[in-house]
Coordinates of C-alpha atoms and ligand atoms in Angstrom, one line a residue:
M30 CA 35.9 -23.3 -36.5
N31 CA 35.1 -19.6 -36.4
I32 CA 36.5 -18.0 -39.7
F33 CA 38.1 -15.1 -37.8
Q34 CA 39.8 -17.5 -35.3
K35 CA 41.1 -19.5 -38.3
L36 CA 42.5 -16.4 -40.0
D37 CA 43.9 -15.1 -36.7
E38 CA 45.7 -18.3 -36.0
K39 CA 47.2 -18.6 -39.5
E40 CA 51.0 -18.8 -39.5
T41 CA 52.6 -15.4 -40.3
I42 CA 56.0 -14.0 -40.8
F43 CA 55.0 -10.7 -39.4
K44 CA 55.5 -9.7 -35.7
T45 CA 53.1 -6.8 -36.3
K46 CA 52.2 -4.8 -39.4
E47 CA 51.6 -1.6 -37.4
Y48 CA 55.1 -0.2 -38.0
L49 CA 54.8 -0.6 -41.8
D50 CA 51.7 1.6 -41.8
H51 CA 52.0 5.0 -43.5
R52 CA 50.7 6.8 -40.5
F53 CA 53.3 5.4 -38.1
I54 CA 55.9 8.0 -37.1
P55 CA 59.1 6.3 -36.0
E56 CA 61.1 7.4 -32.9
T57 CA 64.0 8.3 -35.2
L58 CA 64.0 9.5 -38.8
P59 CA 67.2 8.5 -40.4
H60 CA 68.6 11.0 -42.9
R61 CA 66.3 13.8 -42.0
N62 CA 68.2 15.4 -39.2
E63 CA 69.1 18.4 -41.3
Q64 CA 65.5 19.1 -42.3
I65 CA 64.2 18.6 -38.8
E66 CA 66.8 21.0 -37.5
S67 CA 65.9 23.5 -40.1
I68 CA 62.2 23.4 -39.1
A69 CA 63.2 23.7 -35.4
K70 CA 65.5 26.6 -36.2
Y71 CA 62.5 28.6 -37.4
W72 CA 60.0 27.4 -34.9
V73 CA 62.3 27.9 -31.9
E74 CA 61.3 31.6 -32.0
A75 CA 58.0 30.6 -30.4
L76 CA 59.7 29.8 -27.1
N77 CA 60.6 33.5 -26.8
N78 CA 57.0 34.5 -27.6
I79 CA 57.9 35.6 -31.1
T80 CA 55.8 34.4 -34.0
P81 CA 58.0 32.1 -36.1
P82 CA 58.4 32.9 -39.8
D83 CA 56.3 31.1 -42.3
I84 CA 58.0 28.1 -43.9
T85 CA 57.4 25.8 -46.8
L86 CA 58.6 22.3 -47.2
Y87 CA 59.0 20.9 -50.7
G88 CA 59.8 17.5 -51.9
K89 CA 58.5 14.6 -53.9
T90 CA 56.1 12.1 -52.4
G91 CA 57.4 9.9 -49.6
T92 CA 60.5 12.0 -48.8
G93 CA 59.5 12.4 -45.2
K94 CA 58.0 15.9 -45.2
T95 CA 55.0 15.0 -43.1
S96 CA 56.9 12.7 -40.7
A97 CA 59.7 15.3 -40.1
T98 CA 57.1 18.0 -39.4
L99 CA 55.1 15.9 -37.0
Y100 CA 58.4 14.9 -35.3
A101 CA 59.3 18.5 -34.8
K102 CA 55.8 19.3 -33.7
K103 CA 55.9 16.7 -30.9
Q104 CA 59.3 18.0 -29.7
L105 CA 58.1 21.6 -29.6
E106 CA 54.9 20.6 -27.8
E107 CA 56.9 18.7 -25.2
I108 CA 59.2 21.7 -24.4
A109 CA 56.3 24.2 -24.5
S110 CA 54.4 22.1 -22.0
E111 CA 57.4 21.8 -19.7
R112 CA 57.8 25.6 -19.8
N113 CA 54.1 26.2 -19.5
L114 CA 54.0 28.3 -22.8
N115 CA 50.9 28.9 -24.8
I116 CA 52.1 27.5 -28.1
R117 CA 49.7 25.5 -30.2
I118 CA 50.7 23.6 -33.3
E119 CA 47.8 22.3 -35.5
Y120 CA 48.3 19.9 -38.3
L121 CA 45.7 19.9 -41.2
R122 CA 45.7 17.8 -44.3
C123 CA 44.2 20.0 -47.1
T124 CA 42.6 17.0 -48.7
D125 CA 40.4 16.8 -45.6
F126 CA 39.9 20.5 -45.2
N127 CA 40.0 22.1 -48.7
T128 CA 38.4 25.6 -48.3
E129 CA 39.3 28.6 -46.2
Y130 CA 36.0 28.1 -44.3
Q131 CA 36.7 24.5 -43.4
I132 CA 40.3 25.2 -42.3
L133 CA 39.3 28.1 -40.1
A134 CA 36.4 26.2 -38.7
Q135 CA 38.6 23.2 -37.9
L136 CA 41.2 25.5 -36.2
C137 CA 38.5 27.2 -34.1
Q138 CA 37.2 23.8 -33.1
K139 CA 40.6 22.5 -32.1
L140 CA 41.3 25.7 -30.2
G141 CA 38.1 25.5 -28.2
K142 CA 35.7 27.8 -30.1
P143 CA 33.4 25.5 -32.0
V144 CA 32.1 26.9 -35.3
P145 CA 29.6 25.0 -37.4
F146 CA 31.1 23.4 -40.5
R147 CA 28.6 25.2 -42.7
G148 CA 26.1 28.0 -42.5
W149 CA 28.1 30.9 -41.2
T150 CA 29.5 33.6 -43.5
K151 CA 33.2 33.6 -44.1
A152 CA 33.5 36.9 -42.3
E153 CA 31.9 35.4 -39.2
V154 CA 34.4 32.5 -39.2
V155 CA 37.4 34.8 -39.8
N156 CA 36.3 37.0 -36.9
T157 CA 35.8 34.1 -34.6
F158 CA 39.3 32.8 -35.6
R159 CA 40.9 36.1 -35.0
S160 CA 39.2 36.5 -31.6
L161 CA 41.2 33.6 -30.4
F162 CA 44.3 35.8 -30.4
T163 CA 43.2 38.5 -28.0
K164 CA 45.3 38.4 -24.9
N165 CA 44.0 36.4 -22.1
V166 CA 43.5 37.8 -18.6
L167 CA 47.1 37.1 -17.7
G168 CA 48.2 39.1 -20.8
K169 CA 49.6 36.0 -22.3
D170 CA 49.4 35.6 -26.1
M171 CA 48.9 32.3 -27.8
I172 CA 51.3 31.5 -30.7
L173 CA 49.8 29.2 -33.3
I174 CA 51.7 27.3 -35.9
V175 CA 49.4 26.0 -38.6
I176 CA 50.7 23.1 -40.7
L177 CA 48.9 22.9 -44.0
D178 CA 49.9 19.6 -45.6
E179 CA 49.2 19.3 -49.4
I180 CA 48.6 23.0 -49.5
D181 CA 48.3 22.9 -53.3
V182 CA 44.9 21.2 -52.9
V183 CA 43.3 24.1 -51.1
L184 CA 44.9 26.7 -53.3
K185 CA 43.6 25.0 -56.4
N186 CA 40.2 24.4 -54.9
D187 CA 39.5 27.6 -53.1
G188 CA 42.2 30.1 -54.1
D189 CA 44.7 31.8 -51.8
S190 CA 42.4 33.6 -49.4
I191 CA 43.3 31.2 -46.5
L192 CA 46.9 32.4 -46.8
Y193 CA 45.7 36.0 -46.9
T194 CA 43.7 35.5 -43.7
L195 CA 46.4 33.6 -41.8
T196 CA 49.3 35.9 -42.8
R197 CA 47.2 38.8 -41.6
T198 CA 46.4 37.4 -38.2
D199 CA 49.0 38.3 -35.5
N200 CA 50.7 35.4 -33.8
V201 CA 50.0 32.9 -36.6
A202 CA 52.8 31.1 -38.4
I203 CA 52.1 28.9 -41.4
T204 CA 54.1 25.8 -42.3
S205 CA 53.1 24.6 -45.7
I206 CA 53.9 21.3 -47.2
S207 CA 53.8 20.6 -51.0
N208 CA 54.9 18.0 -53.4
Y209 CA 54.9 20.5 -56.2
V210 CA 57.7 23.1 -56.4
D211 CA 55.5 25.4 -58.5
F212 CA 52.5 25.5 -56.2
K213 CA 53.1 29.2 -55.7
K214 CA 51.7 29.9 -59.2
F215 CA 48.3 29.7 -57.4
I216 CA 49.2 32.5 -55.0
K217 CA 48.5 36.1 -56.1
P218 CA 51.5 38.6 -55.8
K219 CA 49.7 40.5 -53.0
V220 CA 49.5 37.4 -50.8
K221 CA 52.9 36.1 -51.9
S222 CA 54.5 39.3 -50.6
S223 CA 53.0 38.8 -47.1
L224 CA 53.9 35.1 -47.0
R225 CA 57.7 35.7 -47.3
D226 CA 58.3 32.1 -46.4
R227 CA 61.6 30.3 -45.9
E228 CA 62.0 27.1 -47.9
I229 CA 63.2 23.7 -46.8
V230 CA 63.9 21.1 -49.5
F231 CA 63.4 17.3 -48.9
P232 CA 65.5 15.6 -51.6
P233 CA 64.6 12.0 -52.7
Y234 CA 66.3 9.3 -50.6
N235 CA 69.0 7.3 -52.4
A236 CA 69.1 3.5 -52.2
A237 CA 71.5 3.4 -49.2
Q238 CA 69.3 5.8 -47.2
L239 CA 66.2 3.8 -48.0
Q240 CA 67.9 0.6 -46.9
D241 CA 68.6 2.2 -43.5
I242 CA 65.0 3.3 -43.2
L243 CA 63.7 -0.2 -44.1
K244 CA 66.2 -1.9 -41.8
E245 CA 64.7 -0.2 -38.7
R246 CA 61.2 -0.9 -39.8
S247 CA 61.7 -4.5 -40.8
Q248 CA 63.3 -5.3 -37.4
L249 CA 60.1 -4.0 -35.7
S250 CA 57.7 -5.7 -38.1
F251 CA 59.0 -9.1 -39.1
K252 CA 60.0 -12.2 -37.1
E253 CA 63.7 -12.9 -37.0
G254 CA 65.4 -14.3 -40.0
V255 CA 62.5 -13.7 -42.4
I256 CA 64.0 -10.7 -44.3
S257 CA 67.5 -11.0 -45.6
S258 CA 69.7 -8.0 -46.3
G259 CA 69.4 -8.9 -50.0
V260 CA 65.7 -8.4 -49.9
L261 CA 66.0 -5.1 -48.1
S262 CA 68.5 -3.8 -50.6
Y263 CA 66.4 -4.9 -53.5
C264 CA 63.3 -3.1 -52.1
A265 CA 65.5 0.0 -51.5
A266 CA 67.0 -0.1 -55.0
L267 CA 63.5 -0.4 -56.6
A268 CA 62.2 2.5 -54.5
A269 CA 65.2 4.7 -55.2
K270 CA 64.3 4.3 -58.9
E271 CA 60.8 5.4 -58.0
E272 CA 62.0 8.9 -57.1
G273 CA 63.4 7.9 -53.7
D274 CA 60.0 7.3 -52.1
A275 CA 60.1 5.8 -48.6
R276 CA 56.4 5.1 -48.6
Y277 CA 56.8 3.0 -51.7
A278 CA 59.8 1.2 -50.2
L279 CA 57.7 0.3 -47.1
D280 CA 54.8 -0.8 -49.3
L281 CA 57.1 -3.1 -51.2
L282 CA 58.4 -4.7 -48.0
K283 CA 54.9 -5.1 -46.5
T284 CA 53.3 -6.5 -49.7
S285 CA 56.2 -8.9 -50.2
G286 CA 55.6 -10.2 -46.7
E287 CA 51.9 -10.6 -47.4
I288 CA 52.7 -12.6 -50.5
A289 CA 55.0 -14.8 -48.5
D290 CA 52.2 -15.3 -46.0
E291 CA 49.6 -16.1 -48.7
I292 CA 51.6 -19.0 -50.0
G293 CA 52.9 -20.1 -46.5
A294 CA 56.6 -19.3 -47.2
S295 CA 58.8 -18.9 -44.1
E296 CA 60.9 -16.1 -45.6
V297 CA 60.7 -13.3 -48.2
N298 CA 62.7 -13.7 -51.4
R299 CA 63.3 -11.4 -54.3
N300 CA 60.6 -13.0 -56.4
F301 CA 58.0 -11.9 -53.9
V302 CA 59.4 -8.4 -54.1
E303 CA 59.0 -8.5 -57.9
E304 CA 55.4 -9.7 -57.5
A305 CA 54.8 -7.0 -54.9
K306 CA 56.0 -4.4 -57.3
D307 CA 53.6 -5.5 -60.0
R308 CA 50.7 -5.6 -57.5
I309 CA 51.4 -2.1 -56.2
E310 CA 51.8 -0.6 -59.7
H311 CA 48.7 -2.3 -60.9
N312 CA 46.6 -1.1 -57.9
K313 CA 47.9 2.4 -58.2
I314 CA 47.1 2.8 -61.9
Y315 CA 43.8 1.1 -61.4
D316 CA 42.8 3.5 -58.7
V317 CA 43.9 6.5 -60.8
I318 CA 41.8 5.4 -63.7
V319 CA 38.7 4.6 -61.6
T320 CA 38.7 8.0 -59.9
L321 CA 39.2 10.0 -63.1
P322 CA 36.3 12.3 -64.1
I323 CA 34.1 10.7 -66.7
Q324 CA 35.2 13.1 -69.5
Q325 CA 38.8 12.2 -68.9
Q326 CA 38.0 8.5 -68.8
R327 CA 36.4 8.9 -72.3
V328 CA 39.6 10.5 -73.6
L329 CA 41.7 7.6 -72.2
E330 CA 39.2 5.1 -73.6
T331 CA 39.6 6.7 -77.1
I332 CA 43.4 6.5 -76.8
K333 CA 43.1 2.9 -75.8
D334 CA 40.8 2.0 -78.7
L335 CA 43.2 3.7 -81.2
T336 CA 46.2 1.9 -79.6
E337 CA 44.4 -1.4 -80.0
K338 CA 43.8 -0.6 -83.7
K339 CA 47.5 0.2 -84.0
K340 CA 46.8 3.7 -85.2
E341 CA 49.2 6.6 -84.9
I342 CA 47.5 9.0 -82.5
T343 CA 47.8 12.5 -83.6
S344 CA 45.9 15.3 -81.9
G345 CA 43.5 15.5 -84.9
K346 CA 42.9 11.8 -85.0
L347 CA 42.3 11.7 -81.3
Y348 CA 39.7 14.5 -81.4
E349 CA 37.9 12.9 -84.4
S350 CA 37.6 9.5 -82.6
Y351 CA 36.8 11.1 -79.3
Q352 CA 33.9 13.0 -80.8
K353 CA 32.5 9.7 -82.1
L354 CA 32.7 8.1 -78.7
A355 CA 31.4 11.0 -76.6
K356 CA 28.8 12.1 -79.2
S357 CA 26.7 15.0 -77.8
D358 CA 28.8 15.2 -74.6
A359 CA 32.0 15.9 -76.5
V360 CA 34.0 18.8 -75.1
S361 CA 35.9 21.4 -77.3
Y362 CA 39.2 20.7 -78.9
R363 CA 40.9 23.0 -76.4
R364 CA 39.4 21.3 -73.4
L365 CA 40.3 17.9 -74.8
F366 CA 43.9 19.0 -74.6
D367 CA 43.7 20.1 -71.1
F368 CA 42.6 16.5 -70.4
V369 CA 45.5 15.1 -72.5
N370 CA 47.9 17.2 -70.3
E371 CA 46.3 15.9 -67.1
L372 CA 46.5 12.3 -68.3
E373 CA 50.1 12.9 -69.2
M374 CA 50.8 14.3 -65.7
L375 CA 49.3 11.2 -64.2
G376 CA 51.7 9.1 -66.3
L377 CA 48.9 7.3 -68.1
I378 CA 49.9 8.6 -71.5
S379 CA 52.9 10.4 -73.0
T380 CA 53.1 13.0 -75.8
N381 CA 55.9 13.7 -78.2
T382 CA 56.1 16.5 -80.7
I383 CA 57.6 15.5 -84.0
S384 CA 58.5 17.4 -87.0
R385 CA 57.0 16.1 -90.3
G386 CA 59.8 17.8 -92.3
R387 CA 60.3 21.2 -93.8
G388 CA 57.1 23.2 -94.4
R389 CA 54.8 20.4 -93.0
G390 CA 54.8 21.7 -89.4
R391 CA 54.9 19.7 -86.2
T392 CA 52.6 17.1 -84.9
N393 CA 51.8 15.9 -81.5
I394 CA 51.9 12.1 -81.1
I395 CA 50.2 10.5 -78.1
T396 CA 51.2 7.1 -76.7
L397 CA 49.5 5.0 -74.1
Q398 CA 51.6 4.3 -71.1
C399 CA 49.5 1.7 -69.3
D400 CA 48.0 -1.7 -70.1
T401 CA 44.9 -1.7 -72.3
D402 CA 43.5 -4.6 -70.2
L403 CA 43.9 -2.6 -67.0
I404 CA 41.9 0.3 -68.6
D405 CA 39.2 -2.2 -69.6
K406 CA 39.0 -3.6 -66.1
A407 CA 38.9 -0.1 -64.5
L408 CA 36.3 1.2 -66.8
Q409 CA 34.0 -1.9 -67.0
F410 CA 31.5 -0.6 -64.5
K411 CA 31.4 3.0 -65.6
T412 CA 28.0 4.4 -66.4
Ligands
LIG7 N1 63.6 9.2 -42.7 C1 62.6 8.3 -42.5 N2 62.8 7.3 -41.6 C2 61.8 6.5 -41.4 N3 60.6 6.4 -42.1 C3 60.4 7.4 -43.0 C4 61.4 8.4 -43.3 N4 61.0 9.2 -44.3 C5 59.8 8.7 -44.6 N5 59.4 7.7 -43.8 C6 58.2 6.9 -43.9 O1 57.7 6.9 -45.3 C7 56.3 7.2 -45.3 C8 56.1 8.4 -46.1 O2 56.6 9.5 -45.4 P1 55.9 11.0 -45.3 O3 54.4 10.8 -45.3 O4 56.5 11.7 -44.2 O5 56.4 11.6 -46.7 P2 55.9 12.9 -47.4 O6 57.1 13.5 -48.0 O7 55.1 13.7 -46.5 O8 55.0 12.2 -48.5 P3 53.6 12.8 -49.2 O9 54.0 14.1 -49.8 O10 53.3 11.8 -50.2 O11 52.6 13.0 -48.1 C9 55.9 7.2 -43.9 O12 55.4 5.9 -43.5 C10 57.1 7.5 -43.1 O13 57.1 6.9 -41.8

């Protein structure tokens, strides 16, 4: 039998997995009405040919920022098309377009003025972008709303000049999305003053809200009777602990279903959810470690070695052992602590400052926060 046919015919508890995919935008977004209405309240100006104010959406990962924005986008596009208005809304993820040049080139491309993705000067791209806003023969202006998702990525990578250009182009409104409340530290005061954005906050979902979200999606995705309300509430409770992340809740549900399929079970139980949790956590940490820059991997490896030797890891001890491992490639003491901070932000380690008693100053103690085996596995193929 053809192996694909065999797999295709395998018994499954899923109706379809499509609705558990991160990219799927549901018809309704429970518990996000307030935020969607806030976005709409600002964007509605465009219907009267007024450029909407710039807005910024904040909230932790999986709190529905992207979905709510795309939902509002679709609605505005519908009404703009009914009324024959020249309103364009372009969505860009700044992990895909992470420089001013790339963002402007992509916008020009989308708006019908192709610009090569490299080779032109920045001034040429800026001018071409601005030329899109000259009135057309009917004297009609285009209003453009640019959604910059994960805006912190472009600000860190390329500075704030994209905001400078966009805020200084008539008829352009920026909607920025960020997971980090403090992303504005990357914006210079001059640009900040022209941004003058309104802020919309996306709080984490609580367990009851996550359960509502999961209920709708599980009805679409699983065959009848496969998912009990106990399983849904368990996924919701675990995800509520993980900072109210709906993406995580959906991942838990999907992975639990896949585990049930793997062993041929006819329904999902809480043990599968437990196993799904471990699998997701494991994969997440593994991916983070594998994609770390090599210098940071060395620091992590040093911390792992010291942990295995049951040593207390002070800053001095870490630097000493790190130098032995990295040899001539070793970075400065200061740089090493930038890496330590970054590893801490990723949740791979934690640091704790303790006082050694009067007159003996304070010491930084570093503790590993992930499995040593996982680090070994992730680093085994490194060069
Ligand atoms: N209120 C909701 N109702 C239904 N599904 C939701 C809701 N909020 C989020 N989701 C789902 O959770 C997942 C993550 O949502 P989304 O991408 O909008 O979050 P985000 O805040 O933009 O996250 P990130 O910052 O990590 O990109 C998506 O699959 C989305 O469909």
